C-alpha positions in Angstrom: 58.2 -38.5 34.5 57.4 -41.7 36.3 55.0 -44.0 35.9 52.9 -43.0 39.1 53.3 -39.1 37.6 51.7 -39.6 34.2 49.0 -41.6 35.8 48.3 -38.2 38.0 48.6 -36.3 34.9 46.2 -38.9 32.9 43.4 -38.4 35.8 43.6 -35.0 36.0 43.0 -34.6 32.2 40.1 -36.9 32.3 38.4 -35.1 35.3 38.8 -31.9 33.2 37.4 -33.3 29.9 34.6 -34.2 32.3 33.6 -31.0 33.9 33.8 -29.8 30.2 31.3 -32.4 29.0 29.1 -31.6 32.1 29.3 -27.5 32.3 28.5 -27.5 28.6 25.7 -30.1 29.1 24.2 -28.0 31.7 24.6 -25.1 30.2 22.6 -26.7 26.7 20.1 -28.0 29.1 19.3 -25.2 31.2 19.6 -21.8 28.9 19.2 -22.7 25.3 16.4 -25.6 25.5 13.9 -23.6 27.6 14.1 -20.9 25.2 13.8 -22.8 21.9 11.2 -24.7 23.5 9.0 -22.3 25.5 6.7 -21.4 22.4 6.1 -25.1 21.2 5.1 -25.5 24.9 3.2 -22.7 24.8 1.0 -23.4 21.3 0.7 -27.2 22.4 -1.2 -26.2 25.9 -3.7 -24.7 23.9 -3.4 -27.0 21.2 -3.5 -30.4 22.5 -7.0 -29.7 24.6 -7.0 -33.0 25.6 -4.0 -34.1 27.1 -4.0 -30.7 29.0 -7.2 -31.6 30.4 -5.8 -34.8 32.6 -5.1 -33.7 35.6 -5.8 -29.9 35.1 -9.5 -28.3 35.2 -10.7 -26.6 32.0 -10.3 -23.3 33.2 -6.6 -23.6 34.0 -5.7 -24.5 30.5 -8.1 -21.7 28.8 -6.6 -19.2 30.8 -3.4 -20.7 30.5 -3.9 -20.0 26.3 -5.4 -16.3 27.3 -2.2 -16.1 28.7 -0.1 -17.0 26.0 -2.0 -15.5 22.6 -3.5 -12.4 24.1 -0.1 -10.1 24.3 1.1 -12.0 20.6 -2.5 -11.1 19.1 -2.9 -7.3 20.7 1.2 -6.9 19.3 0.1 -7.8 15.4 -2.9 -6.4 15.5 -1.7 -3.2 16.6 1.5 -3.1 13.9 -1.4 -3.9 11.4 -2.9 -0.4 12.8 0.2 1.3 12.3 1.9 0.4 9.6 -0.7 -1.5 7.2 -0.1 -0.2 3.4 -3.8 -0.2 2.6 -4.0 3.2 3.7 -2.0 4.1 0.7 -3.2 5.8 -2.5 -1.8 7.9 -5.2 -3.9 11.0 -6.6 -3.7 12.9 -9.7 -2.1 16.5 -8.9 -2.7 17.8 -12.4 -2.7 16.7 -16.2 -3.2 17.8 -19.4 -4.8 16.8 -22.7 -2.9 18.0 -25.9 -4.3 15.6 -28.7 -7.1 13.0 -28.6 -8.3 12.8 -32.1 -9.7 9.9 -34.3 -8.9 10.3 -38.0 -10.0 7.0 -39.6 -8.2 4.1 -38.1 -5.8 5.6 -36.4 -6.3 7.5 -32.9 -3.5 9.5 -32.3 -3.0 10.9 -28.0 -0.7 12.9 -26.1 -1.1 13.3 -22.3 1.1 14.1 -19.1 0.2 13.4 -15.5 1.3 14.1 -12.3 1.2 11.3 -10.1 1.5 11.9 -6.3 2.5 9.3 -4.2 2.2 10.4 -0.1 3.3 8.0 2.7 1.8 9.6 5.6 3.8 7.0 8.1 6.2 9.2 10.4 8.2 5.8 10.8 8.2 3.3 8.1 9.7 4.2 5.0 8.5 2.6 1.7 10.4 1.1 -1.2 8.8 1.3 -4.9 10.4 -1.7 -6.6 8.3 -1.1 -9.9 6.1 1.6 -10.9 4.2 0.9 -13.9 1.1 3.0 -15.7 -1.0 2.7 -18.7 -4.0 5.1 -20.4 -6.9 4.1 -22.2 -9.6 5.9 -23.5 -13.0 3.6 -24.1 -11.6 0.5 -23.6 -8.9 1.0 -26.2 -5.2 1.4 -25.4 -2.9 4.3 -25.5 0.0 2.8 -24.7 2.4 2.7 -21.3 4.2 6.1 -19.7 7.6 4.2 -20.7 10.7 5.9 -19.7 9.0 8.7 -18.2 8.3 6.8 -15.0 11.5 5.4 -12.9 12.0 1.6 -12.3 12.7 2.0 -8.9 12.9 4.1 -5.8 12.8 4.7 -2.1 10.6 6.9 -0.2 11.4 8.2 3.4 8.8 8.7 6.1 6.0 11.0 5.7 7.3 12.2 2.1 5.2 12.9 -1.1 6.5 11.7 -4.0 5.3 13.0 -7.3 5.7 11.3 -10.9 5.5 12.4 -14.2 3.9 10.3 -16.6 3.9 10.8 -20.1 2.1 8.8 -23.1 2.1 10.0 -26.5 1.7 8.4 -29.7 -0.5 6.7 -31.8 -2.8 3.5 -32.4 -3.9 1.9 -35.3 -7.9 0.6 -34.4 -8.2 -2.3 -37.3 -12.1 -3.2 -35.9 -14.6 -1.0 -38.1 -17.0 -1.3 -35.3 -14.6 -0.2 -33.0 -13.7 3.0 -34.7 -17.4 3.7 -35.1 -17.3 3.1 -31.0 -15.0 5.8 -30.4 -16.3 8.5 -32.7 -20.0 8.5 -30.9 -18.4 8.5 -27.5 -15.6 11.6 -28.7 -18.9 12.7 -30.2 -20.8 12.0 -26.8 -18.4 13.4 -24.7 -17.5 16.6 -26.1 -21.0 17.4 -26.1 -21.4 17.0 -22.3 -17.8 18.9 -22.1 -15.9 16.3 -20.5 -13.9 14.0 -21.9 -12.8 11.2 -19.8 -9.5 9.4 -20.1 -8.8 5.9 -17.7 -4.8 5.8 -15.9 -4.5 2.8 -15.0 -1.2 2.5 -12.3 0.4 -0.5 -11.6 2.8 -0.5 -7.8 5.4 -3.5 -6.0 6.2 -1.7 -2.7 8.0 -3.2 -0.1 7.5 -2.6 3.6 10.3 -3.8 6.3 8.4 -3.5 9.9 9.9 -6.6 11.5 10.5 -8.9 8.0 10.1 -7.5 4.3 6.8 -7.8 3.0 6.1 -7.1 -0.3 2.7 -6.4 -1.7 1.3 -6.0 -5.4 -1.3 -2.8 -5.8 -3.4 -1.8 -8.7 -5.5 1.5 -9.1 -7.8 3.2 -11.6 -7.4 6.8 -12.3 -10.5 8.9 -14.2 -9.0 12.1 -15.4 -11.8 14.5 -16.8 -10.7 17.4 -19.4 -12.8 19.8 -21.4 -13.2 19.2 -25.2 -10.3 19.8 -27.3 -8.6 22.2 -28.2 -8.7 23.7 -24.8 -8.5 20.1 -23.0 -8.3 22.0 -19.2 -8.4 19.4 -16.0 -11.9 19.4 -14.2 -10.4 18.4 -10.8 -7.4 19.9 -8.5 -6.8 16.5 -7.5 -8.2 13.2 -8.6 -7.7 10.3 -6.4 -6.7 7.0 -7.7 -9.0 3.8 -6.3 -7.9 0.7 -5.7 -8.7 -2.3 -8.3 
């Protein structure tokens, strides 16, 4: 090729790198920067008060930030409506009371709960990544349900889910005045005919409406039975309140 060819050739390539460099600078320019942009825009109009005001009235930048935050705040507000976990507690379908007894220092307990767990959502679907519950009677211990409970599961949309929860066992009450604590309120309470027993229920759910959210719940369960030996549930169904 001559001289006078590859100079042809040379221009060419140089015009072509060009239009490159200025189709792809236009294209940057024009598409991706307005979009990336348009919400800082849009927060600092209503933001920077000031510098909006020279040149434009008040009532042009007010509106301006109606414009902007009303449809964002109405949008969360009503997904909060729709899908906000609050609305969620778990109930006591049924339990029973085979053993409470206090003989010296040692109080010796076996109970079984079902534990209902509803999401009334038609949509959203809820993951349980812990379920964790514990029963004391007078402010002493009787332990966690254990194994009985699963670690983990996942709960479709308007589903009820219901738990078994077992503790059984015994615990050694060293404090004297302790001991005499929980004899007068076995005493107490089988007098009245109901004897109360405390489940506490521990729950990490997770939520995915737009991002996962997880959220940390904690409820109290009061479970009344008749005095032992009979030991029958007072309630068809004992709802749990949040702590």
């Amino acid at each position: 090729m001559s001289e006078h060819g590859q100079g042809v050739e040379e221009g060419r390539r140089k015009a072509a790198r060009k239009c490159w460099k200025a189709t792809k600078t236009a294209v940057i320019k024009d598409t991706w920067v307005p979009l990336l942009t348009l919400p800082w825009k849009c927060a600092l109009n209503c933001l920077c008060c000031s510098c909006r005001q020279a040149g434009i009235e008040a009532s042009c930048w007010v509106w301006q930030c109606v414009q902007c935050w009303t449809p964002l705040s109405l949008t969360v507000l009503l997904l909060w409506l729709l899908y906000r976990p609050d609305r969620f507690h778990p109930t006591v379908d049924s339990a029973s009371l085979a053993s409470l007894d206090l003989n010296g220092n040692s109080l010796r307990y076996n109970l079984a709960v079902d534990l209902s767990f509803r999401n009334s959502n038609r949509l959203l679907s809820i993951s349980y990544l812990d379920v964790g519950a514990s029963a004391s009677y007078n402010g002493t211990s009787l332990g966690l349900a254990g194994n009985s409970l699963p670690g983990s599961f996942r709960q479709g949309a308007n589903n009820t889910t219901v738990l078994h929860a077992v503790f059984q066992g015994m615990v050694m009450v060293a404090d004297v005045q302790v001991q005499e604590g929980l004899a007068k309120e076995l005493e107490r309470e089988r007098g009245s005919g109901a004897v109360r027993v405390r489940v506490h229920v521990d729950l990490t759910i997770m939520y995915k409406v737009i991002v996962k959210e997880i959220f940390f719940y904690s409820y109290e369960c009061y479970l009344p039975f008749t005095p032992l030996p009979n030991a029958v549930f007072l309630s068809d169904s004992a709802p749990c309140f949040r702590v």
